[in-house]
């Protein structure tokens, strides 16, 4: 079972949106579990200090290595092989391949950064893998952790009702998804593309593939390049 342990200064932010919809129903069923731990609980001083000023000067505050190590050590049991992640804009950008590999693990220990950062020594000493959810800066790692958990949980066995919708969606194929339509046949003068009502499934699949390729070429040249390099382009596979 996938067990997520989140280390945060704001445990009350969890489960938050993860308690609703697909992830929430799976949480209720026991398909995965979540524990949010307050980093401040390991402090022993009167002020419950977790951070200090940056060595070398400058703005902001840095999470102390002894505090971070203490909370990690207190939450991971000896046989705990779960990956240890640090949500940070400095991390490797999260993608569907990493999400899929995480969904095959027993869970993850996820440290949410706040302030300017985390002392580098504890990142190294506790083997933290820095993960970013995009090239923008959030006020903390909590929302990023929720994004990661949501993406992972929906891939867990039994969580997604229609398994096929997982395989054809954006990023699993290396392409953005083709456009979708539903009834009515005509809406505000716009028709559903004729091919989709033809009943010819071979042609429909081909049309969807063409649309997905066009869209990817236009919007995501980076994905398109990787897709072409993998030799997946129409007619090449
Ligand atoms: N914390 C702040 N910004 C972040 C980002 N873009 N990804 C992950 N964690 C973050």
Tab-separated table of C-alpha atoms and ligand atoms in Angstrom:
chain	number	residue	atom	x	y	z
A	1	UNK	CA	0.000	0.000	0.000
A	2	UNK	CA	1.236	3.504	-0.807
A	3	UNK	CA	1.968	5.401	2.385
A	4	UNK	CA	2.721	9.118	2.092
A	5	UNK	CA	4.379	10.833	5.033
A	6	UNK	CA	4.441	14.610	4.683
A	7	UNK	CA	6.770	16.671	6.862
A	8	UNK	CA	5.491	20.210	7.058
A	9	UNK	CA	5.119	23.301	9.227
A	10	UNK	CA	1.447	23.362	8.205
A	11	UNK	CA	0.061	19.850	8.811
A	12	UNK	CA	-3.452	21.315	8.948
A	13	UNK	CA	-3.208	21.896	5.164
A	14	UNK	CA	-3.530	18.084	4.753
A	15	UNK	CA	-5.354	16.116	3.459
A	16	UNK	CA	-7.033	19.269	2.071
A	17	UNK	CA	-8.152	18.618	-1.511
A	18	UNK	CA	-6.744	15.070	-1.328
A	19	UNK	CA	-9.763	14.182	0.814
A	20	UNK	CA	-12.117	14.753	-2.146
A	21	UNK	CA	-12.834	13.205	-5.526
A	22	UNK	CA	-10.778	10.264	-6.823
A	23	UNK	CA	-7.924	10.534	-4.282
A	24	UNK	CA	-10.343	11.087	-1.394
A	25	UNK	CA	-12.437	8.042	-2.217
A	26	UNK	CA	-9.266	5.952	-2.539
A	27	UNK	CA	-8.036	7.311	0.820
A	28	UNK	CA	-11.333	6.321	2.419
A	29	UNK	CA	-11.130	2.825	0.884
A	30	UNK	CA	-7.596	2.416	2.245
A	31	UNK	CA	-5.922	2.218	-1.190
A	32	UNK	CA	-3.346	4.648	0.168
A	33	UNK	CA	-2.654	6.408	3.451
A	34	UNK	CA	-1.439	9.815	4.503
A	35	UNK	CA	0.309	11.090	7.586
A	36	UNK	CA	1.131	14.791	7.962
A	37	UNK	CA	3.751	15.472	10.615
A	38	UNK	CA	4.526	18.861	12.091
A	39	UNK	CA	8.260	19.576	11.761
A	40	UNK	CA	7.983	21.796	14.837
A	41	UNK	CA	7.096	18.792	17.026
A	42	UNK	CA	10.746	17.687	17.159
A	43	UNK	CA	11.976	21.005	18.579
A	44	UNK	CA	13.062	21.068	22.204
A	45	UNK	CA	13.646	24.780	22.830
A	46	UNK	CA	11.124	27.175	24.334
A	47	UNK	CA	10.557	29.013	21.036
A	48	UNK	CA	10.188	25.794	18.987
A	49	UNK	CA	12.808	27.081	16.535
A	50	UNK	CA	13.066	25.366	13.162
A	51	UNK	CA	15.050	27.896	11.118
A	52	UNK	CA	17.991	30.253	11.328
A	53	UNK	CA	19.677	33.001	9.306
A	54	UNK	CA	21.656	31.984	6.200
A	55	UNK	CA	25.391	31.471	6.619
A	56	UNK	CA	27.146	34.136	4.547
A	57	UNK	CA	24.251	36.545	5.032
A	58	UNK	CA	21.336	37.490	2.853
A	59	UNK	CA	17.567	37.468	3.015
A	60	UNK	CA	15.240	34.824	4.364
A	61	UNK	CA	15.671	31.929	6.740
A	62	UNK	CA	16.991	28.391	6.334
A	63	UNK	CA	15.538	25.207	7.850
A	64	UNK	CA	18.062	23.816	10.360
A	65	UNK	CA	19.758	20.508	9.530
A	66	UNK	CA	19.368	19.014	13.036
A	67	UNK	CA	15.626	19.711	13.006
A	68	UNK	CA	15.094	18.265	9.531
A	69	UNK	CA	17.194	15.177	10.376
A	70	UNK	CA	15.301	14.671	13.632
A	71	UNK	CA	11.884	14.737	11.969
A	72	UNK	CA	13.027	12.413	9.162
A	73	UNK	CA	14.575	9.970	11.646
A	74	UNK	CA	11.480	10.054	13.833
A	75	UNK	CA	9.178	9.173	10.934
A	76	UNK	CA	11.179	6.568	9.039
A	77	UNK	CA	11.410	3.096	10.558
A	78	UNK	CA	14.662	1.056	10.007
A	79	UNK	CA	13.328	-0.968	7.055
A	80	UNK	CA	11.811	2.098	5.392
A	81	UNK	CA	12.999	2.125	1.764
A	82	UNK	CA	10.556	4.766	0.562
A	83	UNK	CA	12.102	7.557	-1.515
A	84	UNK	CA	12.717	10.778	0.398
A	85	UNK	CA	11.605	13.793	-1.550
A	86	UNK	CA	12.124	17.490	-0.933
A	87	UNK	CA	9.664	19.714	-2.738
A	88	UNK	CA	11.714	22.604	-4.087
A	89	UNK	CA	11.824	24.838	-7.180
A	90	UNK	CA	15.488	23.756	-7.489
A	91	UNK	CA	14.502	20.137	-8.038
A	92	UNK	CA	14.283	18.066	-11.183
A	93	UNK	CA	10.951	18.863	-12.845
A	94	UNK	CA	8.322	16.229	-12.064
A	95	UNK	CA	7.066	14.329	-15.102
A	96	UNK	CA	4.676	11.448	-15.737
A	97	UNK	CA	7.534	8.908	-15.876
A	98	UNK	CA	8.685	9.853	-12.345
A	99	UNK	CA	5.062	9.870	-11.159
A	100	UNK	CA	4.594	6.365	-12.558
A	101	UNK	CA	7.759	5.061	-10.907
A	102	UNK	CA	6.722	6.583	-7.562
A	103	UNK	CA	3.340	4.834	-7.849
A	104	UNK	CA	5.214	1.498	-7.854
A	105	UNK	CA	6.977	2.323	-4.545
A	106	UNK	CA	5.624	1.636	-1.046
A	107	UNK	CA	5.066	5.342	-0.582
A	108	UNK	CA	7.178	8.436	-0.125
A	109	UNK	CA	8.508	10.664	2.609
A	110	UNK	CA	7.898	14.215	1.444
A	111	UNK	CA	9.543	17.219	3.045
A	112	UNK	CA	7.884	20.540	2.334
A	113	UNK	CA	10.337	23.416	2.224
A	114	UNK	CA	9.411	26.865	3.500
A	115	UNK	CA	11.507	30.004	3.910
A	116	UNK	CA	14.556	30.381	1.667
A	117	UNK	CA	15.569	26.748	1.782
A	118	UNK	CA	16.907	23.762	3.645
A	119	UNK	CA	20.495	23.385	4.923
A	120	UNK	CA	22.397	21.572	2.150
A	121	UNK	CA	24.091	19.167	4.578
A	122	UNK	CA	20.867	17.450	5.597
A	123	UNK	CA	19.753	17.182	1.952
A	124	UNK	CA	22.939	15.181	1.345
A	125	UNK	CA	23.080	13.301	4.670
A	126	UNK	CA	19.489	12.016	4.442
A	127	UNK	CA	19.532	11.438	0.680
A	128	UNK	CA	16.751	13.854	-0.224
A	129	UNK	CA	15.726	13.989	-3.886
A	130	UNK	CA	14.669	17.513	-4.798
A	131	UNK	CA	11.520	17.632	-6.909
A	132	UNK	CA	10.013	20.691	-8.613
A	133	UNK	CA	6.491	20.884	-10.030
A	134	UNK	CA	7.338	23.689	-12.447
A	135	UNK	CA	9.354	26.796	-13.145
A	136	UNK	CA	7.585	29.146	-10.751
A	137	UNK	CA	7.948	29.732	-7.034
A	138	UNK	CA	5.260	28.755	-4.525
A	139	UNK	CA	5.253	30.053	-0.959
A	140	UNK	CA	5.995	26.540	0.277
A	141	UNK	CA	6.225	22.920	-0.756
A	142	UNK	CA	2.799	21.888	0.578
A	143	UNK	CA	0.809	22.554	-2.602
A	144	UNK	CA	3.594	20.939	-4.621
A	145	UNK	CA	3.410	17.838	-2.385
A	146	UNK	CA	-0.351	17.669	-2.946
A	147	UNK	CA	0.147	17.879	-6.706
A	148	UNK	CA	2.672	15.045	-6.591
A	149	UNK	CA	0.514	12.853	-4.332
A	150	UNK	CA	-2.579	13.420	-6.484
A	151	UNK	CA	-0.719	12.444	-9.650
A	152	UNK	CA	0.671	9.297	-7.998
A	153	UNK	CA	-2.507	8.147	-6.248
A	154	UNK	CA	-4.622	8.105	-9.392
A	155	UNK	CA	-2.207	5.542	-10.855
A	156	UNK	CA	-2.440	3.152	-7.896
A	157	UNK	CA	-4.140	-0.174	-8.634
A	158	UNK	CA	-7.921	0.077	-8.388
A	159	UNK	CA	-8.035	3.865	-8.065
A	160	UNK	CA	-8.858	4.924	-11.604
A	161	UNK	CA	-12.149	3.452	-12.787
A	162	UNK	CA	-11.424	3.370	-16.491
A	163	UNK	CA	-7.858	2.073	-16.850
A	164	UNK	CA	-7.708	2.858	-20.571
A	165	UNK	CA	-8.263	6.552	-19.991
A	166	UNK	CA	-4.924	6.468	-18.172
A	167	UNK	CA	-3.031	5.069	-21.109
A	168	UNK	CA	-4.257	7.384	-23.857
A	169	UNK	CA	-4.063	10.609	-21.915
A	170	UNK	CA	-1.479	13.346	-22.233
A	171	UNK	CA	2.148	12.374	-21.438
A	172	UNK	CA	1.589	8.612	-21.266
A	173	UNK	CA	1.781	8.445	-25.074
A	174	UNK	CA	4.306	11.267	-25.319
A	175	UNK	CA	1.634	13.423	-26.973
A	176	UNK	CA	-0.919	15.931	-25.726
A	177	UNK	CA	-4.449	14.599	-25.873
A	178	UNK	CA	-6.678	14.985	-28.927
A	179	UNK	CA	-9.753	17.266	-28.564
A	180	UNK	CA	-12.912	15.819	-26.987
A	181	UNK	CA	-16.566	16.344	-27.919
A	182	UNK	CA	-19.926	15.295	-26.541
A	183	UNK	CA	-23.603	15.959	-27.275
A	184	UNK	CA	-25.333	17.948	-28.619
A	185	UNK	CA	-24.301	17.381	-32.259
A	186	UNK	CA	-24.563	21.131	-32.899
A	187	UNK	CA	-23.895	23.771	-30.248
A	188	UNK	CA	-23.819	27.553	-30.885
A	189	UNK	CA	-23.435	26.773	-34.569
A	190	UNK	CA	-20.432	24.481	-34.003
A	191	UNK	CA	-20.608	20.855	-35.138
A	192	UNK	CA	-18.858	17.784	-33.790
A	193	UNK	CA	-16.269	16.755	-36.441
A	194	UNK	CA	-18.060	14.409	-38.853
A	195	UNK	CA	-15.514	11.609	-38.558
A	196	UNK	CA	-16.411	11.107	-34.877
A	197	UNK	CA	-19.993	10.209	-35.748
A	198	UNK	CA	-19.014	7.935	-38.674
A	199	UNK	CA	-18.743	4.780	-36.573
A	200	UNK	CA	-15.471	3.909	-38.365
A	201	UNK	CA	-13.177	3.214	-35.416
A	202	UNK	CA	-10.042	2.781	-37.483
A	203	UNK	CA	-10.528	6.219	-39.026
A	204	UNK	CA	-11.453	7.749	-35.676
A	205	UNK	CA	-8.254	6.445	-34.071
A	206	UNK	CA	-6.223	7.806	-36.979
A	207	UNK	CA	-7.945	11.210	-36.748
A	208	UNK	CA	-7.315	11.407	-33.015
A	209	UNK	CA	-3.684	10.518	-33.488
A	210	UNK	CA	-3.287	13.192	-36.202
A	211	UNK	CA	-4.934	15.789	-33.971
A	212	UNK	CA	-2.737	14.831	-31.011
A	213	UNK	CA	0.381	15.133	-33.152
A	214	UNK	CA	-0.649	18.528	-34.584
A	215	UNK	CA	-1.453	19.901	-31.140
A	216	UNK	CA	1.815	18.662	-29.657
A	217	UNK	CA	3.869	20.056	-32.559
A	218	UNK	CA	2.213	23.458	-32.092
A	219	UNK	CA	2.100	23.762	-28.302
A	220	UNK	CA	4.979	21.648	-27.055
A	221	UNK	CA	7.910	21.526	-29.454
A	222	UNK	CA	9.972	19.941	-26.651
A	223	UNK	CA	7.609	16.958	-26.357
A	224	UNK	CA	7.294	16.758	-30.133
A	225	UNK	CA	11.039	16.525	-30.558
A	226	UNK	CA	11.293	13.693	-28.015
A	227	UNK	CA	8.373	11.901	-29.659
A	228	UNK	CA	9.970	12.099	-33.110
A	229	UNK	CA	13.345	11.015	-31.732
A	230	UNK	CA	11.638	7.916	-30.261
A	231	UNK	CA	10.393	7.100	-33.766
A	232	UNK	CA	6.749	7.129	-32.723
A	233	UNK	CA	5.498	9.497	-35.416
A	234	UNK	CA	2.528	8.318	-37.509
A	235	UNK	CA	3.565	5.585	-39.897
A	236	UNK	CA	6.907	5.076	-38.181
A	237	UNK	CA	5.693	2.465	-35.733
B	1	LIG	N1	8.272	25.022	-3.467
B	1	LIG	C1	8.198	26.281	-3.932
B	1	LIG	N2	8.081	26.307	-5.266
B	1	LIG	C2	8.077	24.994	-5.675
B	1	LIG	C3	7.997	24.359	-6.932
B	1	LIG	N3	7.884	25.051	-8.069
B	1	LIG	N4	8.034	23.021	-6.969
B	1	LIG	C4	8.163	22.305	-5.830
B	1	LIG	N5	8.248	22.852	-4.621
B	1	LIG	C5	8.201	24.189	-4.522
